[in-house]
mmCIF file with all atom_site columns, C-alpha atoms in Angstrom:
data_model
loop_
_atom_site.group_PDB
_atom_site.id
_atom_site.type_symbol
_atom_site.label_atom_id
_atom_site.label_alt_id
_atom_site.label_comp_id
_atom_site.label_asym_id
_atom_site.label_entity_id
_atom_site.label_seq_id
_atom_site.pdbx_PDB_ins_code
_atom_site.Cartn_x
_atom_site.Cartn_y
_atom_site.Cartn_z
_atom_site.occupancy
_atom_site.B_iso_or_equiv
_atom_site.pdbx_formal_charge
_atom_site.auth_seq_id
_atom_site.auth_comp_id
_atom_site.auth_asym_id
_atom_site.auth_atom_id
_atom_site.pdbx_PDB_model_num
ATOM 1   C CA . GLU A 1 1   ? -16.401 2.943   10.056  1.00 79.00 ? 14  GLU A CA 1
ATOM 2   C CA . PRO A 1 2   ? -16.354 2.964   5.907   1.00 84.00 ? 15  PRO A CA 1
ATOM 3   C CA . GLU A 1 3   ? -14.103 -0.434  4.401   1.00 94.00 ? 16  GLU A CA 1
ATOM 4   C CA . VAL A 1 4   ? -12.514 -1.190  1.774   1.00 97.00 ? 17  VAL A CA 1
ATOM 5   C CA . THR A 1 5   ? -14.640 -4.765  0.954   1.00 97.00 ? 18  THR A CA 1
ATOM 6   C CA . GLN A 1 6   ? -12.955 -7.528  -0.842  1.00 98.00 ? 19  GLN A CA 1
ATOM 7   C CA . THR A 1 7   ? -14.481 -10.767 -3.220  1.00 97.00 ? 20  THR A CA 1
ATOM 8   C CA . PRO A 1 8   ? -11.994 -13.001 -3.073  1.00 98.00 ? 21  PRO A CA 1
ATOM 9   C CA . SER A 1 9   ? -10.361 -13.762 -0.504  1.00 97.00 ? 22  SER A CA 1
ATOM 10  C CA . HIS A 1 10  ? -8.750  -16.461 -2.441  1.00 98.00 ? 23  HIS A CA 1
ATOM 11  C CA . GLN A 1 11  ? -8.971  -17.438 -5.786  1.00 98.00 ? 24  GLN A CA 1
ATOM 12  C CA . VAL A 1 12  ? -7.329  -20.630 -7.591  1.00 98.00 ? 25  VAL A CA 1
ATOM 13  C CA . THR A 1 13  ? -7.246  -21.403 -11.655 1.00 98.00 ? 26  THR A CA 1
ATOM 14  C CA . GLN A 1 14  ? -5.095  -23.119 -13.860 1.00 98.00 ? 27  GLN A CA 1
ATOM 15  C CA . MET A 1 15  ? -2.503  -21.704 -15.739 1.00 98.00 ? 28  MET A CA 1
ATOM 16  C CA . GLY A 1 16  ? -4.189  -19.582 -18.901 1.00 97.00 ? 29  GLY A CA 1
ATOM 17  C CA . GLN A 1 17  ? -6.862  -18.958 -17.127 1.00 98.00 ? 30  GLN A CA 1
ATOM 18  C CA . GLU A 1 18  ? -8.406  -16.076 -17.288 1.00 98.00 ? 31  GLU A CA 1
ATOM 19  C CA . VAL A 1 19  ? -9.538  -14.363 -13.677 1.00 98.00 ? 32  VAL A CA 1
ATOM 20  C CA . ILE A 1 20  ? -11.166 -10.987 -12.158 1.00 98.00 ? 33  ILE A CA 1
ATOM 21  C CA . LEU A 1 21  ? -10.784 -10.377 -8.569  1.00 98.00 ? 34  LEU A CA 1
ATOM 22  C CA . ARG A 1 22  ? -13.513 -7.964  -7.843  1.00 98.00 ? 35  ARG A CA 1
ATOM 23  C CA . CYS A 1 23  ? -13.341 -5.164  -4.713  1.00 98.00 ? 36  CYS A CA 1
ATOM 24  C CA . VAL A 1 24  ? -16.098 -2.351  -3.475  1.00 97.00 ? 37  VAL A CA 1
ATOM 25  C CA . PRO A 1 25  ? -13.661 0.460   -2.640  1.00 96.00 ? 38  PRO A CA 1
ATOM 26  C CA . ILE A 1 26  ? -14.798 2.960   0.856   1.00 93.00 ? 39  ILE A CA 1
ATOM 27  C CA . SER A 1 27  ? -17.747 5.141   -1.113  1.00 90.00 ? 40  SER A CA 1
ATOM 28  C CA . ASN A 1 28  ? -17.693 8.623   -1.296  1.00 87.00 ? 41  ASN A CA 1
ATOM 29  C CA . HIS A 1 29  ? -13.903 7.520   -2.290  1.00 91.00 ? 42  HIS A CA 1
ATOM 30  C CA . LEU A 1 30  ? -13.108 9.154   -5.972  1.00 90.00 ? 43  LEU A CA 1
ATOM 31  C CA . TYR A 1 31  ? -9.177  6.911   -6.326  1.00 92.00 ? 44  TYR A CA 1
ATOM 32  C CA . PHE A 1 32  ? -9.239  2.981   -6.580  1.00 95.00 ? 45  PHE A CA 1
ATOM 33  C CA . TYR A 1 33  ? -5.482  1.544   -6.896  1.00 97.00 ? 46  TYR A CA 1
ATOM 34  C CA . TRP A 1 34  ? -4.576  -1.847  -6.699  1.00 98.00 ? 47  TRP A CA 1
ATOM 35  C CA . TYR A 1 35  ? -1.811  -3.271  -5.839  1.00 98.00 ? 48  TYR A CA 1
ATOM 36  C CA . ARG A 1 36  ? -0.322  -6.376  -5.322  1.00 98.00 ? 49  ARG A CA 1
ATOM 37  C CA . GLN A 1 37  ? 2.759   -8.864  -3.124  1.00 98.00 ? 50  GLN A CA 1
ATOM 38  C CA . ILE A 1 38  ? 4.182   -11.690 -4.285  1.00 98.00 ? 51  ILE A CA 1
ATOM 39  C CA . LEU A 1 39  ? 5.336   -13.349 -1.264  1.00 95.00 ? 52  LEU A CA 1
ATOM 40  C CA . GLY A 1 40  ? 7.897   -12.586 1.122   1.00 93.00 ? 53  GLY A CA 1
ATOM 41  C CA . GLN A 1 41  ? 8.364   -9.908  -2.165  1.00 95.00 ? 54  GLN A CA 1
ATOM 42  C CA . LYS A 1 42  ? 7.176   -6.012  -1.260  1.00 96.00 ? 55  LYS A CA 1
ATOM 43  C CA . VAL A 1 43  ? 3.906   -4.064  -1.874  1.00 98.00 ? 56  VAL A CA 1
ATOM 44  C CA . GLU A 1 44  ? 3.888   -3.737  -5.579  1.00 97.00 ? 57  GLU A CA 1
ATOM 45  C CA . PHE A 1 45  ? 2.063   -1.044  -7.338  1.00 96.00 ? 58  PHE A CA 1
ATOM 46  C CA . LEU A 1 46  ? -0.177  -1.711  -10.494 1.00 97.00 ? 59  LEU A CA 1
ATOM 47  C CA . VAL A 1 47  ? -2.571  1.021   -11.237 1.00 97.00 ? 60  VAL A CA 1
ATOM 48  C CA . SER A 1 48  ? -4.564  3.294   -10.638 1.00 95.00 ? 61  SER A CA 1
ATOM 49  C CA . PHE A 1 49  ? -8.197  4.912   -11.567 1.00 94.00 ? 62  PHE A CA 1
ATOM 50  C CA . TYR A 1 50  ? -9.476  8.102   -11.408 1.00 91.00 ? 63  TYR A CA 1
ATOM 51  C CA . ASN A 1 51  ? -12.695 9.699   -13.016 1.00 89.00 ? 64  ASN A CA 1
ATOM 52  C CA . ASN A 1 52  ? -13.588 6.341   -15.070 1.00 91.00 ? 65  ASN A CA 1
ATOM 53  C CA . GLU A 1 53  ? -10.343 6.473   -16.915 1.00 93.00 ? 66  GLU A CA 1
ATOM 54  C CA . ILE A 1 54  ? -7.111  4.755   -15.741 1.00 94.00 ? 67  ILE A CA 1
ATOM 55  C CA . SER A 1 55  ? -4.535  7.357   -14.756 1.00 92.00 ? 68  SER A CA 1
ATOM 56  C CA . GLU A 1 56  ? -1.073  5.601   -14.010 1.00 92.00 ? 69  GLU A CA 1
ATOM 57  C CA . LYS A 1 57  ? 0.243   1.684   -15.138 1.00 94.00 ? 70  LYS A CA 1
ATOM 58  C CA . SER A 1 58  ? 2.762   0.536   -13.618 1.00 94.00 ? 71  SER A CA 1
ATOM 59  C CA . GLU A 1 59  ? 5.300   -1.676  -16.029 1.00 94.00 ? 72  GLU A CA 1
ATOM 60  C CA . ILE A 1 60  ? 3.865   -5.224  -14.389 1.00 95.00 ? 73  ILE A CA 1
ATOM 61  C CA . PHE A 1 61  ? -0.043  -3.935  -15.793 1.00 96.00 ? 74  PHE A CA 1
ATOM 62  C CA . ASP A 1 62  ? 0.861   -5.481  -18.953 1.00 94.00 ? 75  ASP A CA 1
ATOM 63  C CA . ASP A 1 63  ? -1.767  -5.865  -21.833 1.00 95.00 ? 76  ASP A CA 1
ATOM 64  C CA . GLN A 1 64  ? -2.710  -9.298  -19.544 1.00 96.00 ? 77  GLN A CA 1
ATOM 65  C CA . PHE A 1 65  ? -4.318  -7.275  -17.222 1.00 97.00 ? 78  PHE A CA 1
ATOM 66  C CA . SER A 1 66  ? -7.456  -4.313  -17.382 1.00 98.00 ? 79  SER A CA 1
ATOM 67  C CA . VAL A 1 67  ? -9.382  -2.664  -15.273 1.00 97.00 ? 80  VAL A CA 1
ATOM 68  C CA . GLU A 1 68  ? -13.124 -2.046  -15.039 1.00 95.00 ? 81  GLU A CA 1
ATOM 69  C CA . ARG A 1 69  ? -15.738 -0.003  -12.363 1.00 93.00 ? 82  ARG A CA 1
ATOM 70  C CA . PRO A 1 70  ? -18.893 -1.248  -14.206 1.00 87.00 ? 83  PRO A CA 1
ATOM 71  C CA . ASP A 1 71  ? -21.049 0.574   -12.052 1.00 88.00 ? 84  ASP A CA 1
ATOM 72  C CA . GLY A 1 72  ? -21.302 2.977   -9.064  1.00 79.00 ? 85  GLY A CA 1
ATOM 73  C CA . SER A 1 73  ? -19.795 0.613   -6.679  1.00 87.00 ? 86  SER A CA 1
ATOM 74  C CA . ASN A 1 74  ? -17.456 -1.988  -8.227  1.00 94.00 ? 87  ASN A CA 1
ATOM 75  C CA . PHE A 1 75  ? -13.665 -1.453  -8.979  1.00 96.00 ? 88  PHE A CA 1
ATOM 76  C CA . THR A 1 76  ? -12.129 -5.366  -10.757 1.00 97.00 ? 89  THR A CA 1
ATOM 77  C CA . LEU A 1 77  ? -8.951  -6.581  -12.182 1.00 98.00 ? 90  LEU A CA 1
ATOM 78  C CA . LYS A 1 78  ? -9.435  -8.444  -14.314 1.00 98.00 ? 91  LYS A CA 1
ATOM 79  C CA . ILE A 1 79  ? -6.048  -10.512 -15.932 1.00 98.00 ? 92  ILE A CA 1
ATOM 80  C CA . ARG A 1 80  ? -6.785  -12.415 -19.214 1.00 96.00 ? 93  ARG A CA 1
ATOM 81  C CA . SER A 1 81  ? -4.687  -15.420 -19.246 1.00 95.00 ? 94  SER A CA 1
ATOM 82  C CA . THR A 1 82  ? -2.764  -16.218 -15.503 1.00 97.00 ? 95  THR A CA 1
ATOM 83  C CA . LYS A 1 83  ? 0.835   -16.761 -15.715 1.00 97.00 ? 96  LYS A CA 1
ATOM 84  C CA . LEU A 1 84  ? 2.873   -18.633 -12.893 1.00 97.00 ? 97  LEU A CA 1
ATOM 85  C CA . GLU A 1 85  ? 3.981   -15.425 -12.321 1.00 97.00 ? 98  GLU A CA 1
ATOM 86  C CA . ASP A 1 86  ? 0.334   -13.593 -10.661 1.00 98.00 ? 99  ASP A CA 1
ATOM 87  C CA . SER A 1 87  ? 0.271   -16.152 -7.944  1.00 98.00 ? 100 SER A CA 1
ATOM 88  C CA . ALA A 1 88  ? 0.623   -12.748 -5.024  1.00 98.00 ? 101 ALA A CA 1
ATOM 89  C CA . MET A 1 89  ? -1.749  -11.166 -2.720  1.00 98.00 ? 102 MET A CA 1
ATOM 90  C CA . TYR A 1 90  ? -3.336  -8.610  -4.943  1.00 98.00 ? 103 TYR A CA 1
ATOM 91  C CA . PHE A 1 91  ? -4.682  -5.168  -3.214  1.00 98.00 ? 104 PHE A CA 1
ATOM 92  C CA . CYS A 1 92  ? -6.952  -3.655  -3.487  1.00 98.00 ? 105 CYS A CA 1
ATOM 93  C CA . ALA A 1 93  ? -7.438  1.009   -1.966  1.00 97.00 ? 106 ALA A CA 1
ATOM 94  C CA . SER A 1 94  ? -8.996  3.979   -2.667  1.00 95.00 ? 107 SER A CA 1
ATOM 95  C CA . LYS A 1 95  ? -8.373  7.117   -0.957  1.00 92.00 ? 108 LYS A CA 1
ATOM 96  C CA . GLY A 1 96  ? -10.843 10.192  -1.268  1.00 86.00 ? 109 GLY A CA 1
ATOM 97  C CA . ARG A 1 97  ? -10.747 13.420  -2.992  1.00 76.00 ? 110 ARG A CA 1
ATOM 98  C CA . LEU A 1 98  ? -8.323  15.378  -2.513  1.00 68.00 ? 111 LEU A CA 1
ATOM 99  C CA . ARG A 1 99  ? -8.698  18.529  -0.413  1.00 63.00 ? 112 ARG A CA 1
ATOM 100 C CA . SER A 1 100 ? -11.112 16.443  2.803   1.00 63.00 ? 113 SER A CA 1
ATOM 101 C CA . ALA A 1 101 ? -10.341 14.876  5.418   1.00 62.00 ? 114 ALA A CA 1
ATOM 102 C CA . GLY A 1 102 ? -7.349  12.032  5.092   1.00 65.00 ? 115 GLY A CA 1
ATOM 103 C CA . GLY A 1 103 ? -7.977  12.437  0.912   1.00 70.00 ? 116 GLY A CA 1
ATOM 104 C CA . ARG A 1 104 ? -4.077  11.845  0.630   1.00 83.00 ? 117 ARG A CA 1
ATOM 105 C CA . GLU A 1 105 ? -4.282  8.672   2.569   1.00 90.00 ? 118 GLU A CA 1
ATOM 106 C CA . GLN A 1 106 ? -5.010  5.216   1.003   1.00 94.00 ? 119 GLN A CA 1
ATOM 107 C CA . PHE A 1 107 ? -6.819  2.453   2.219   1.00 96.00 ? 120 PHE A CA 1
ATOM 108 C CA . PHE A 1 108 ? -6.249  -1.050  1.221   1.00 97.00 ? 121 PHE A CA 1
ATOM 109 C CA . GLY A 1 109 ? -9.149  -3.780  1.506   1.00 98.00 ? 122 GLY A CA 1
ATOM 110 C CA . PRO A 1 110 ? -8.221  -7.070  3.038   1.00 98.00 ? 123 PRO A CA 1
ATOM 111 C CA . GLY A 1 111 ? -6.902  -8.639  -0.887  1.00 98.00 ? 124 GLY A CA 1
ATOM 112 C CA . THR A 1 112 ? -7.717  -11.351 -2.756  1.00 98.00 ? 125 THR A CA 1
ATOM 113 C CA . ARG A 1 113 ? -4.398  -14.412 -3.030  1.00 98.00 ? 126 ARG A CA 1
ATOM 114 C CA . LEU A 1 114 ? -4.202  -14.701 -6.565  1.00 98.00 ? 127 LEU A CA 1
ATOM 115 C CA . THR A 1 115 ? -2.759  -19.144 -6.595  1.00 98.00 ? 128 THR A CA 1
ATOM 116 C CA . VAL A 1 116 ? -2.063  -20.151 -10.359 1.00 98.00 ? 129 VAL A CA 1
ATOM 117 C CA . LEU A 1 117 ? -1.944  -23.473 -10.866 1.00 97.00 ? 130 LEU A CA 1
ATOM 118 C CA . GLN B 2 1   ? 19.399  3.137   -6.541  1.00 60.00 ? 12  GLN B CA 1
ATOM 119 C CA . LYS B 2 2   ? 15.845  1.624   -4.538  1.00 66.00 ? 13  LYS B CA 1
ATOM 120 C CA . GLU B 2 3   ? 14.281  3.956   -3.903  1.00 88.00 ? 14  GLU B CA 1
ATOM 121 C CA . VAL B 2 4   ? 12.432  3.600   -1.027  1.00 94.00 ? 15  VAL B CA 1
ATOM 122 C CA . GLU B 2 5   ? 14.664  1.427   1.791   1.00 95.00 ? 16  GLU B CA 1
ATOM 123 C CA . GLN B 2 6   ? 14.164  0.291   5.301   1.00 95.00 ? 17  GLN B CA 1
ATOM 124 C CA . ASN B 2 7   ? 16.175  -2.173  7.163   1.00 88.00 ? 18  ASN B CA 1
ATOM 125 C CA . SER B 2 8   ? 15.022  -5.379  6.975   1.00 84.00 ? 19  SER B CA 1
ATOM 126 C CA . GLY B 2 9   ? 14.996  -5.937  10.809  1.00 85.00 ? 20  GLY B CA 1
ATOM 127 C CA . PRO B 2 10  ? 14.360  -8.715  11.992  1.00 93.00 ? 21  PRO B CA 1
ATOM 128 C CA . LEU B 2 11  ? 13.894  -5.561  15.109  1.00 96.00 ? 22  LEU B CA 1
ATOM 129 C CA . SER B 2 12  ? 13.656  -6.982  18.839  1.00 97.00 ? 23  SER B CA 1
ATOM 130 C CA . VAL B 2 13  ? 12.628  -5.428  21.510  1.00 97.00 ? 24  VAL B CA 1
ATOM 131 C CA . PRO B 2 14  ? 11.259  -5.643  25.227  1.00 98.00 ? 25  PRO B CA 1
ATOM 132 C CA . GLU B 2 15  ? 7.688   -5.271  26.325  1.00 98.00 ? 26  GLU B CA 1
ATOM 133 C CA . GLY B 2 16  ? 7.736   -1.095  27.761  1.00 98.00 ? 27  GLY B CA 1
ATOM 134 C CA . ALA B 2 17  ? 10.291  -0.134  25.103  1.00 98.00 ? 28  ALA B CA 1
ATOM 135 C CA . ILE B 2 18  ? 10.572  2.350   22.845  1.00 98.00 ? 29  ILE B CA 1
ATOM 136 C CA . ALA B 2 19  ? 10.499  0.904   19.506  1.00 97.00 ? 30  ALA B CA 1
ATOM 137 C CA . SER B 2 20  ? 12.751  3.057   15.855  1.00 97.00 ? 31  SER B CA 1
ATOM 138 C CA . LEU B 2 21  ? 11.911  2.158   12.022  1.00 97.00 ? 32  LEU B CA 1
ATOM 139 C CA . ASN B 2 22  ? 13.361  4.114   9.888   1.00 97.00 ? 33  ASN B CA 1
ATOM 140 C CA . CYS B 2 23  ? 13.431  4.861   6.807   1.00 96.00 ? 34  CYS B CA 1
ATOM 141 C CA . THR B 2 24  ? 15.689  6.684   3.790   1.00 95.00 ? 35  THR B CA 1
ATOM 142 C CA . TYR B 2 25  ? 13.640  7.743   0.512   1.00 93.00 ? 36  TYR B CA 1
ATOM 143 C CA . SER B 2 26  ? 16.196  8.651   -3.217  1.00 88.00 ? 37  SER B CA 1
ATOM 144 C CA . ASP B 2 27  ? 12.618  10.908  -4.779  1.00 79.00 ? 38  ASP B CA 1
ATOM 145 C CA . ARG B 2 28  ? 13.876  14.664  -3.265  1.00 74.00 ? 39  ARG B CA 1
ATOM 146 C CA . VAL B 2 29  ? 10.723  15.486  -5.057  1.00 77.00 ? 40  VAL B CA 1
ATOM 147 C CA . SER B 2 30  ? 8.062   13.363  -2.969  1.00 76.00 ? 41  SER B CA 1
ATOM 148 C CA . GLN B 2 31  ? 5.359   15.029  -0.868  1.00 81.00 ? 42  GLN B CA 1
ATOM 149 C CA . SER B 2 32  ? 3.176   12.953  1.123   1.00 90.00 ? 43  SER B CA 1
ATOM 150 C CA . PHE B 2 33  ? 4.837   9.727   3.946   1.00 94.00 ? 44  PHE B CA 1
ATOM 151 C CA . PHE B 2 34  ? 3.199   7.134   5.015   1.00 96.00 ? 45  PHE B CA 1
ATOM 152 C CA . TRP B 2 35  ? 3.778   4.490   7.616   1.00 98.00 ? 46  TRP B CA 1
ATOM 153 C CA . TYR B 2 36  ? 1.758   1.188   7.501   1.00 98.00 ? 47  TYR B CA 1
ATOM 154 C CA . ARG B 2 37  ? 1.603   -2.024  9.405   1.00 98.00 ? 48  ARG B CA 1
ATOM 155 C CA . GLN B 2 38  ? 0.840   -5.873  8.119   1.00 98.00 ? 49  GLN B CA 1
ATOM 156 C CA . TYR B 2 39  ? 0.498   -8.710  10.478  1.00 97.00 ? 50  TYR B CA 1
ATOM 157 C CA . SER B 2 40  ? 1.465   -11.720 8.435   1.00 95.00 ? 51  SER B CA 1
ATOM 158 C CA . GLY B 2 41  ? -0.899  -12.573 5.446   1.00 94.00 ? 52  GLY B CA 1
ATOM 159 C CA . LYS B 2 42  ? -2.706  -9.437  5.781   1.00 96.00 ? 53  LYS B CA 1
ATOM 160 C CA . SER B 2 43  ? -3.775  -6.276  4.220   1.00 98.00 ? 54  SER B CA 1
ATOM 161 C CA . PRO B 2 44  ? -1.922  -3.127  5.403   1.00 98.00 ? 55  PRO B CA 1
ATOM 162 C CA . GLU B 2 45  ? -3.187  -0.645  7.536   1.00 97.00 ? 56  GLU B CA 1
ATOM 163 C CA . LEU B 2 46  ? -2.893  2.622   7.000   1.00 96.00 ? 57  LEU B CA 1
ATOM 164 C CA . ILE B 2 47  ? -1.076  3.726   11.053  1.00 96.00 ? 58  ILE B CA 1
ATOM 165 C CA . MET B 2 48  ? 0.512   7.555   10.483  1.00 95.00 ? 59  MET B CA 1
ATOM 166 C CA . SER B 2 49  ? 0.555   9.037   7.812   1.00 95.00 ? 60  SER B CA 1
ATOM 167 C CA . ILE B 2 50  ? 3.318   13.132  7.635   1.00 95.00 ? 61  ILE B CA 1
ATOM 168 C CA . TYR B 2 51  ? 3.785   15.691  4.727   1.00 91.00 ? 62  TYR B CA 1
ATOM 169 C CA . SER B 2 52  ? 6.142   18.314  6.734   1.00 91.00 ? 63  SER B CA 1
ATOM 170 C CA . ASN B 2 53  ? 8.865   18.146  7.650   1.00 94.00 ? 64  ASN B CA 1
ATOM 171 C CA . GLY B 2 54  ? 9.367   17.380  12.095  1.00 96.00 ? 65  GLY B CA 1
ATOM 172 C CA . ASP B 2 55  ? 7.045   15.530  14.244  1.00 97.00 ? 66  ASP B CA 1
ATOM 173 C CA . LYS B 2 56  ? 3.116   14.141  13.691  1.00 96.00 ? 67  LYS B CA 1
ATOM 174 C CA . GLU B 2 57  ? 2.377   11.945  16.866  1.00 97.00 ? 68  GLU B CA 1
ATOM 175 C CA . ASP B 2 58  ? -1.033  9.894   17.626  1.00 96.00 ? 69  ASP B CA 1
ATOM 176 C CA . GLY B 2 59  ? -0.932  8.332   20.454  1.00 97.00 ? 70  GLY B CA 1
ATOM 177 C CA . ARG B 2 60  ? 1.886   5.950   20.771  1.00 98.00 ? 71  ARG B CA 1
ATOM 178 C CA . PHE B 2 61  ? 3.168   6.782   17.391  1.00 98.00 ? 72  PHE B CA 1
ATOM 179 C CA . THR B 2 62  ? 4.953   9.526   16.567  1.00 98.00 ? 73  THR B CA 1
ATOM 180 C CA . ALA B 2 63  ? 5.910   10.078  12.351  1.00 97.00 ? 74  ALA B CA 1
ATOM 181 C CA . GLN B 2 64  ? 9.842   12.288  11.494  1.00 97.00 ? 75  GLN B CA 1
ATOM 182 C CA . LEU B 2 65  ? 9.757   14.112  8.693   1.00 96.00 ? 76  LEU B CA 1
ATOM 183 C CA . ASN B 2 66  ? 13.430  15.139  7.247   1.00 94.00 ? 77  ASN B CA 1
ATOM 184 C CA . LYS B 2 67  ? 12.709  16.410  4.107   1.00 91.00 ? 78  LYS B CA 1
ATOM 185 C CA . ALA B 2 68  ? 16.353  18.007  3.658   1.00 91.00 ? 79  ALA B CA 1
ATOM 186 C CA . SER B 2 69  ? 18.118  14.409  5.018   1.00 92.00 ? 80  SER B CA 1
ATOM 187 C CA . GLN B 2 70  ? 15.208  12.447  3.004   1.00 92.00 ? 81  GLN B CA 1
ATOM 188 C CA . TYR B 2 71  ? 14.365  10.287  5.791   1.00 94.00 ? 82  TYR B CA 1
ATOM 189 C CA . VAL B 2 72  ? 10.932  9.239   7.877   1.00 96.00 ? 83  VAL B CA 1
ATOM 190 C CA . SER B 2 73  ? 10.912  7.743   11.136  1.00 97.00 ? 84  SER B CA 1
ATOM 191 C CA . LEU B 2 74  ? 8.529   5.956   13.295  1.00 98.00 ? 85  LEU B CA 1
ATOM 192 C CA . LEU B 2 75  ? 9.084   5.743   17.000  1.00 98.00 ? 86  LEU B CA 1
ATOM 193 C CA . ILE B 2 76  ? 6.460   3.048   18.605  1.00 98.00 ? 87  ILE B CA 1
ATOM 194 C CA . ARG B 2 77  ? 6.483   4.120   22.671  1.00 98.00 ? 88  ARG B CA 1
ATOM 195 C CA . ASP B 2 78  ? 5.743   1.523   25.364  1.00 98.00 ? 89  ASP B CA 1
ATOM 196 C CA . SER B 2 79  ? 5.502   -0.867  22.584  1.00 98.00 ? 90  SER B CA 1
ATOM 197 C CA . GLN B 2 80  ? 3.476   -3.967  23.043  1.00 97.00 ? 91  GLN B CA 1
ATOM 198 C CA . PRO B 2 81  ? 3.235   -8.306  22.223  1.00 97.00 ? 92  PRO B CA 1
ATOM 199 C CA . SER B 2 82  ? 0.548   -6.545  20.141  1.00 97.00 ? 93  SER B CA 1
ATOM 200 C CA . ASP B 2 83  ? 2.863   -4.084  18.166  1.00 98.00 ? 94  ASP B CA 1
ATOM 201 C CA . SER B 2 84  ? 4.839   -7.057  16.535  1.00 97.00 ? 95  SER B CA 1
ATOM 202 C CA . ALA B 2 85  ? 4.466   -7.125  12.553  1.00 98.00 ? 96  ALA B CA 1
ATOM 203 C CA . THR B 2 86  ? 5.839   -5.870  9.583   1.00 97.00 ? 97  THR B CA 1
ATOM 204 C CA . TYR B 2 87  ? 6.029   -1.946  9.385   1.00 98.00 ? 98  TYR B CA 1
ATOM 205 C CA . LEU B 2 88  ? 5.646   -0.658  5.573   1.00 98.00 ? 99  LEU B CA 1
ATOM 206 C CA . CYS B 2 89  ? 7.187   3.083   4.901   1.00 97.00 ? 100 CYS B CA 1
ATOM 207 C CA . ALA B 2 90  ? 4.882   3.763   2.022   1.00 96.00 ? 101 ALA B CA 1
ATOM 208 C CA . VAL B 2 91  ? 5.971   8.019   -0.082  1.00 94.00 ? 102 VAL B CA 1
ATOM 209 C CA . LYS B 2 92  ? 4.202   9.194   -2.369  1.00 90.00 ? 103 LYS B CA 1
ATOM 210 C CA . ILE B 2 93  ? 6.862   10.049  -5.159  1.00 75.00 ? 104 ILE B CA 1
ATOM 211 C CA . ASN B 2 94  ? 6.129   12.893  -8.069  1.00 63.00 ? 105 ASN B CA 1
ATOM 212 C CA . ILE B 2 95  ? 7.839   11.542  -11.156 1.00 58.00 ? 106 ILE B CA 1
ATOM 213 C CA . GLY B 2 96  ? 6.860   14.024  -14.098 1.00 57.00 ? 107 GLY B CA 1
ATOM 214 C CA . GLY B 2 97  ? 3.963   15.460  -12.913 1.00 55.00 ? 108 GLY B CA 1
ATOM 215 C CA . THR B 2 98  ? 0.811   15.212  -11.540 1.00 57.00 ? 109 THR B CA 1
ATOM 216 C CA . SER B 2 99  ? 0.485   11.867  -9.358  1.00 60.00 ? 110 SER B CA 1
ATOM 217 C CA . TYR B 2 100 ? -2.857  9.787   -8.925  1.00 63.00 ? 111 TYR B CA 1
ATOM 218 C CA . GLY B 2 101 ? -1.594  9.052   -5.373  1.00 78.00 ? 112 GLY B CA 1
ATOM 219 C CA . LYS B 2 102 ? 0.974   6.169   -6.996  1.00 89.00 ? 113 LYS B CA 1
ATOM 220 C CA . LEU B 2 103 ? 2.228   4.912   -3.419  1.00 94.00 ? 114 LEU B CA 1
ATOM 221 C CA . THR B 2 104 ? 6.115   3.474   -3.465  1.00 94.00 ? 115 THR B CA 1
ATOM 222 C CA . PHE B 2 105 ? 6.681   1.537   -0.245  1.00 96.00 ? 116 PHE B CA 1
ATOM 223 C CA . GLY B 2 106 ? 9.513   0.031   1.240   1.00 96.00 ? 117 GLY B CA 1
ATOM 224 C CA . GLN B 2 107 ? 10.293  -4.022  1.796   1.00 96.00 ? 118 GLN B CA 1
ATOM 225 C CA . GLY B 2 108 ? 9.113   -3.248  5.191   1.00 97.00 ? 119 GLY B CA 1
ATOM 226 C CA . THR B 2 109 ? 10.898  -4.035  8.658   1.00 97.00 ? 120 THR B CA 1
ATOM 227 C CA . ILE B 2 110 ? 10.238  -6.407  10.776  1.00 97.00 ? 121 ILE B CA 1
ATOM 228 C CA . LEU B 2 111 ? 9.923   -5.735  14.254  1.00 97.00 ? 122 LEU B CA 1
ATOM 229 C CA . THR B 2 112 ? 8.711   -8.508  17.127  1.00 97.00 ? 123 THR B CA 1
ATOM 230 C CA . VAL B 2 113 ? 7.746   -7.279  20.991  1.00 97.00 ? 124 VAL B CA 1
ATOM 231 C CA . HIS B 2 114 ? 8.668   -9.695  23.186  1.00 96.00 ? 125 HIS B CA 1
ATOM 232 C CA . PRO B 2 115 ? 7.327   -9.992  26.827  1.00 92.00 ? 126 PRO B CA 1
#
């Protein structure tokens, strides 16, 4: 069964450093998302990406964050200068064409645990 | 007002019983509703989706949606210890026009099924 994959599974970085989190969405999906979950808190939407551009973003997704789809398979989240409060699990999700079977359903990757020291 | 609310629990049920999980949402134009299961330290796993009023059944799971009451629930029949997890309610809310699928999550209900 197709699945979303993410690398690395765990990233430790120093405050102020740049990190890039990588995701490979399900191959025929068209909509891509990043969510984060701070330990013990709810899952929060960061950004959605469709047709090679950001379609929605939350207040959390400030100028320190950026997303990119550098090729036909990868989808990345970059944090330019990490802060302690960026420590969280980051989940990538993807969704297929709206009118396809299950086209409204988002499937999540296993996540990257980001620890900022 | 919180957009998606769930009772955080924990909800404890004996093995074989029915577990009932509830969720309310604030936005009347919400379109799509999802239940995800999340084991500790893992990612959300989609278990049910529901888009229209009424019941939708899939195996031991039944989702119920009442848009007039802004209420969605999940019933788990014949609960098993392996069902012990946090259950997340997620809602796709349209605000001001087209939504590309942003999900708003509740805080989750911790379910414990004891043998």
